[in-house]
């Protein structure tokens, strides 16, 4: 995760601008401090103050020159900055993939927009995108202000309640890019991450088709027991598993939970152990998270985990 | 040029004059004197000391933040404690230290520098201090009772609103802000009037010292910036307390309204702190370069220009909100162009040192450290003024680095310089130079080690206001380094406090003008008497002490029997009228208390907005009660006739 | 000991002066600037919130009443007359004339303050109904606060001058109070237009 390692045209242009700033800034800094040190060195050796019209005139010329150079540099940077601003704020072209991102305290709801309602995919905290294709990200918030940021791909965009905003980005090479919430949003602002998985169009299409399917029906007795636990305990009050009776959208959609790499908004690997800890006592992992602790007997937990891990 | 030997305390023309002045201007004795003082120097000292106390508390909070972030997944603080602490750090440094200390030091220095006996409205000045003190104590009582605000010093709605911040925490924040804004506005007005109407005869505008110019511009910025946040904080309070919907999007309110109002104050606020700091530098550099400041007029114009442009920048805090391109371009241009007046000042300082004979005492060291840090902070400031680049680094540690280079580098460093420079005037004793140099070098190294690595952390994706981070982010080592730097800063502050404690008792005697400085405060004893000058000086040049003629022209004819001050004209500082300055009074304190009742009580019941003003009424009657009729009572018409 | 030369004798400079010769006048102007700018920002906030709604007032909120606010605006403007007279009398150190005009101004201000209750009621919306209501109440309450404070100040001066406790230095204060009153009356005109004509025209 770094703005200095761009993986798409937007982040790339911004980083070029950043390099220009850093180079020019370093030179300016070295020159100014150089003059300061030289002034101190030669003034410190002086026995008598210098003055008179000639000295003042000389200083005036130096200072005026420095101001002119500063102004010219700033105007140059302004032009470069406007050019990059235009280039990175380009409009979505036809054929762009549209993704709606909704911020919640403290997780990300992801919805792939498709004109056909049956082909809309809803997931959480993990965005798959095809390499090389423009992606239009539309953001909004369900509660407080969040900010959507994937440093390798583009600058950030605030999710403000009551407002919609959008940005366009593109990944030019496959990879897993980390994203974070960048606007302070309360207790667990620190643990509100997500991942962008850029993959070949073929793999993306396969993933997409997989996500369109309803949640897998339990295949074993244990998984069946697990589904019963899911539906009879608190889980069902907040989560959706499409194809089952669970249809609440307060928390993340879990229809394809097992296909995701992480849980807890991108901050824990999606392993059996972490999942168990999270289900039993999320408050100790992410204090303040809106998910309550669950008291489950050992066999109930085993069954629930089996069920959750079958949701691929 | 006058040397120290020449500058012995002058003798009064009339031998009995000084006793009369002593009697007229003496404060009440003992504790009562402390409560009723209206002397700009005692209120100013108290104001500065209180602000420094809050600086230390803010520093302790900063240390807690750095310790928590030293390692990934650290469990020193839980997220709730962390959020309160970083909110307290920002709120303290901005509202209880930054703005107050600027105005407090000006309250002390300005009347001396312009050559008058007291500030324009001394009781209002005392009132402002009490209101500020009540606000600060209130915030910290809340913090101690675990009711500290936790939504950031910028309190973005809806997070800070009634729905997502139930309880009293953000009410405490909103009212604290209101208190400090009232105090700041009061100080701004009385400083403007003191500067425009009380300058010693001869100190026409073009002979006004640069620090006085800086405070004049700053006070005007205060007048237009503070109403914005005071209004916003009251809207927030009403949203929370009586169910208004200013910021509630569900009922037609708007979260961006908060951001506009807050940053319309928030960005000029940076310059409220920077301009006086630049003024300190422009006073200190000529003294230690031992020559006149190069480019006086250019620096004045730069100060004025900065004051104006500072109001055209607020939207650059909102570049990530998805605003239209056109307004972004305008605010980018303004953000870049404000570098020009800052550049003018830096170049003039360098030119002054270039042609001078610098002597490297502690005040100059702190000013040089200031230039080194400020130029860097200015360059990163140009970077974050660019919309696309800002969209990457906004709300990351890059911005944390930038703002601390500017706030610590371009504000705290000059403040330390000023402290070392004026401490002898205020206390009559010099601070230790040896401790001062330790103080400087530990601070300079500490600041760079703490904040420079944060530029990299920001570009590596580390966002602000997070209480922890995962080990695999790779941010651990740079954070540890930053924490080590913070410990150096803490050590430096300990040296500073030790230096004060030691020097107050054992420091060398300062005399009237230990640095061979040129402004009027150095033409009276150290510490100055309650009436500042036995005879008000008459100013003959831009550098009154350096340029005064052997005859030492002074003002006579001001009454020593009553607290009379001379009012002069705005442009030429010609005598205009004489004004009686009020004496010690308990009413400023008794009027500040109902203000406290109103805003603190308002958190618990709307009735406080009735009870508080009702209590205010008798206090104001007491304040305005006519005093004994003065002997001399001539109006302007009679004199004209 | 250095020689001190007597160059500037100011014993002939007046001890009491009006307008910009007087230190207190500058403070009054300072507060006018601050309060005026606060009111301006509140008006700007009202108009900013207006952008969020298609209809103004939004939904089925009723339009504000016009009659009482119009009367009160005129009344506030009329109050300028007695204050100007009081200021004029103060310039001539005519204590009883000052008191007389101040009583009239106080009475008019008191009527304005009472009418304000009906203006608030005539907004036909509660402050907690929607953002429109909040902004309208906010703007009106802000001005009302200043109005009531000014009422007490004018009244206090009237008492002071009536009972003969006034000193020379209080004459310029009356003139400053008049300047403040002019500002308070005049700034209500845009507030009145925004609050009561805005919903009809915007």
XYZ file of C-alpha atoms in Angstrom, chain C residues 11-171:
161
model
C -2.198 69.191 28.732
C -4.302 71.114 26.215
C -5.632 67.984 24.570
C -9.324 67.375 25.342
C -10.275 64.754 27.907
C -13.630 63.944 26.345
C -14.252 63.547 22.674
C -16.819 62.181 20.298
C -16.739 59.671 17.461
C -13.311 58.606 16.180
C -11.497 60.890 18.630
C -12.900 58.738 21.404
C -11.399 55.371 22.313
C -14.746 53.793 23.178
C -16.179 54.563 19.745
C -13.564 52.256 18.214
C -14.625 49.393 20.438
C -18.236 49.918 19.392
C -17.197 49.799 15.753
C -15.204 46.619 16.464
C -18.248 44.897 17.937
C -20.417 46.115 15.073
C -17.970 44.522 12.625
C -17.853 41.220 14.504
C -21.597 40.978 15.092
C -22.406 42.211 11.613
C -20.149 39.589 10.095
C -21.700 36.895 12.293
C -25.156 37.910 11.052
C -23.845 37.922 7.487
C -22.511 34.370 7.920
C -25.850 33.293 9.374
C -27.637 34.761 6.353
C -25.168 32.964 4.067
C -25.831 29.700 5.934
C -29.576 30.180 5.474
C -29.108 30.635 1.726
C -26.678 27.696 1.576
C -29.243 25.407 3.187
C -31.823 26.672 0.724
C -29.826 24.977 -2.073
C -30.653 21.556 -0.596
C -34.381 21.868 -1.199
C -36.500 22.085 -4.314
C -39.226 24.030 -2.517
C -38.629 26.762 0.010
C -40.082 26.452 2.549
C -39.661 22.703 2.095
C -42.488 20.188 2.056
C -45.789 21.359 3.490
C -44.246 23.984 5.752
C -46.392 27.102 5.654
C -45.073 30.494 4.514
C -44.108 32.931 7.276
C -46.508 35.746 8.144
C -45.625 39.127 6.665
C -47.545 41.752 8.600
C -45.826 41.901 12.008
C -42.275 41.607 10.595
C -42.980 44.445 8.177
C -44.288 46.618 11.010
C -41.311 45.715 13.166
C -38.792 46.479 10.425
C -40.324 49.933 10.003
C -40.409 50.376 13.766
C -36.713 49.530 14.035
C -35.956 52.064 11.321
C -38.082 54.669 13.097
C -36.103 54.081 16.322
C -33.151 55.646 14.512
C -34.848 59.056 14.854
C -34.954 59.339 18.672
C -31.451 57.878 18.894
C -30.172 60.448 16.431
C -31.877 63.153 18.468
C -30.349 61.799 21.667
C -26.939 61.769 20.015
C -27.426 65.341 18.864
C -28.405 66.414 22.383
C -25.372 64.581 23.763
C -23.127 66.621 21.511
C -24.639 69.703 23.118
C -24.363 68.273 26.631
C -28.105 68.692 27.099
C -28.679 66.116 29.820
C -32.462 66.201 30.032
C -32.967 66.193 26.263
C -30.731 63.157 26.063
C -32.817 61.439 28.728
C -36.049 62.317 26.985
C -35.024 60.919 23.598
C -33.468 57.852 25.204
C -36.757 57.078 26.955
C -38.557 57.247 23.629
C -35.943 55.011 21.970
C -36.179 52.572 24.882
C -39.936 52.421 24.553
C -39.727 51.764 20.814
C -37.057 49.094 21.343
C -39.225 47.455 23.978
C -42.146 47.323 21.552
C -39.819 45.838 18.909
C -38.667 43.181 21.358
C -42.243 42.247 22.231
C -43.252 42.149 18.571
C -40.322 39.780 18.045
C -42.267 37.119 19.959
C -45.023 37.353 17.347
C -42.486 37.360 14.527
C -41.061 34.097 15.840
C -44.529 32.628 16.153
C -45.362 33.891 12.672
C -42.523 31.907 11.144
C -45.068 29.059 11.146
C -42.350 26.465 11.663
C -40.554 25.071 14.690
C -36.759 25.161 14.967
C -36.677 21.382 15.207
C -39.016 20.715 12.266
C -36.385 20.898 9.530
C -33.240 22.754 8.512
C -35.368 25.598 7.115
C -36.925 26.097 10.535
C -33.530 25.881 12.241
C -31.998 28.497 9.947
C -34.954 30.869 10.219
C -35.049 30.629 14.007
C -31.264 30.895 14.216
C -31.166 34.111 12.199
C -34.056 35.703 14.043
C -32.857 34.673 17.527
C -29.372 35.984 16.811
C -30.730 39.430 15.944
C -33.181 39.302 18.844
C -30.358 38.666 21.316
C -28.567 41.787 20.121
C -31.845 43.718 20.192
C -32.568 42.789 23.802
C -29.026 43.573 24.935
C -29.322 46.944 23.207
C -32.686 47.544 24.863
C -31.114 47.117 28.301
C -28.206 49.372 27.391
C -30.426 52.165 26.096
C -32.665 51.825 29.132
C -29.678 51.971 31.499
C -28.445 55.162 29.833
C -31.919 56.673 30.080
C -31.969 56.028 33.829
C -28.436 57.345 34.213
C -29.229 60.613 32.467
C -32.660 61.022 34.042
C -31.314 60.699 37.592
C -28.433 63.053 36.878
C -25.688 60.489 37.559
C -24.314 60.956 34.079
C -20.796 62.362 33.753
C -19.202 64.174 30.874
C -17.681 60.981 29.598
C -21.147 59.476 29.217
C -22.214 61.944 26.530
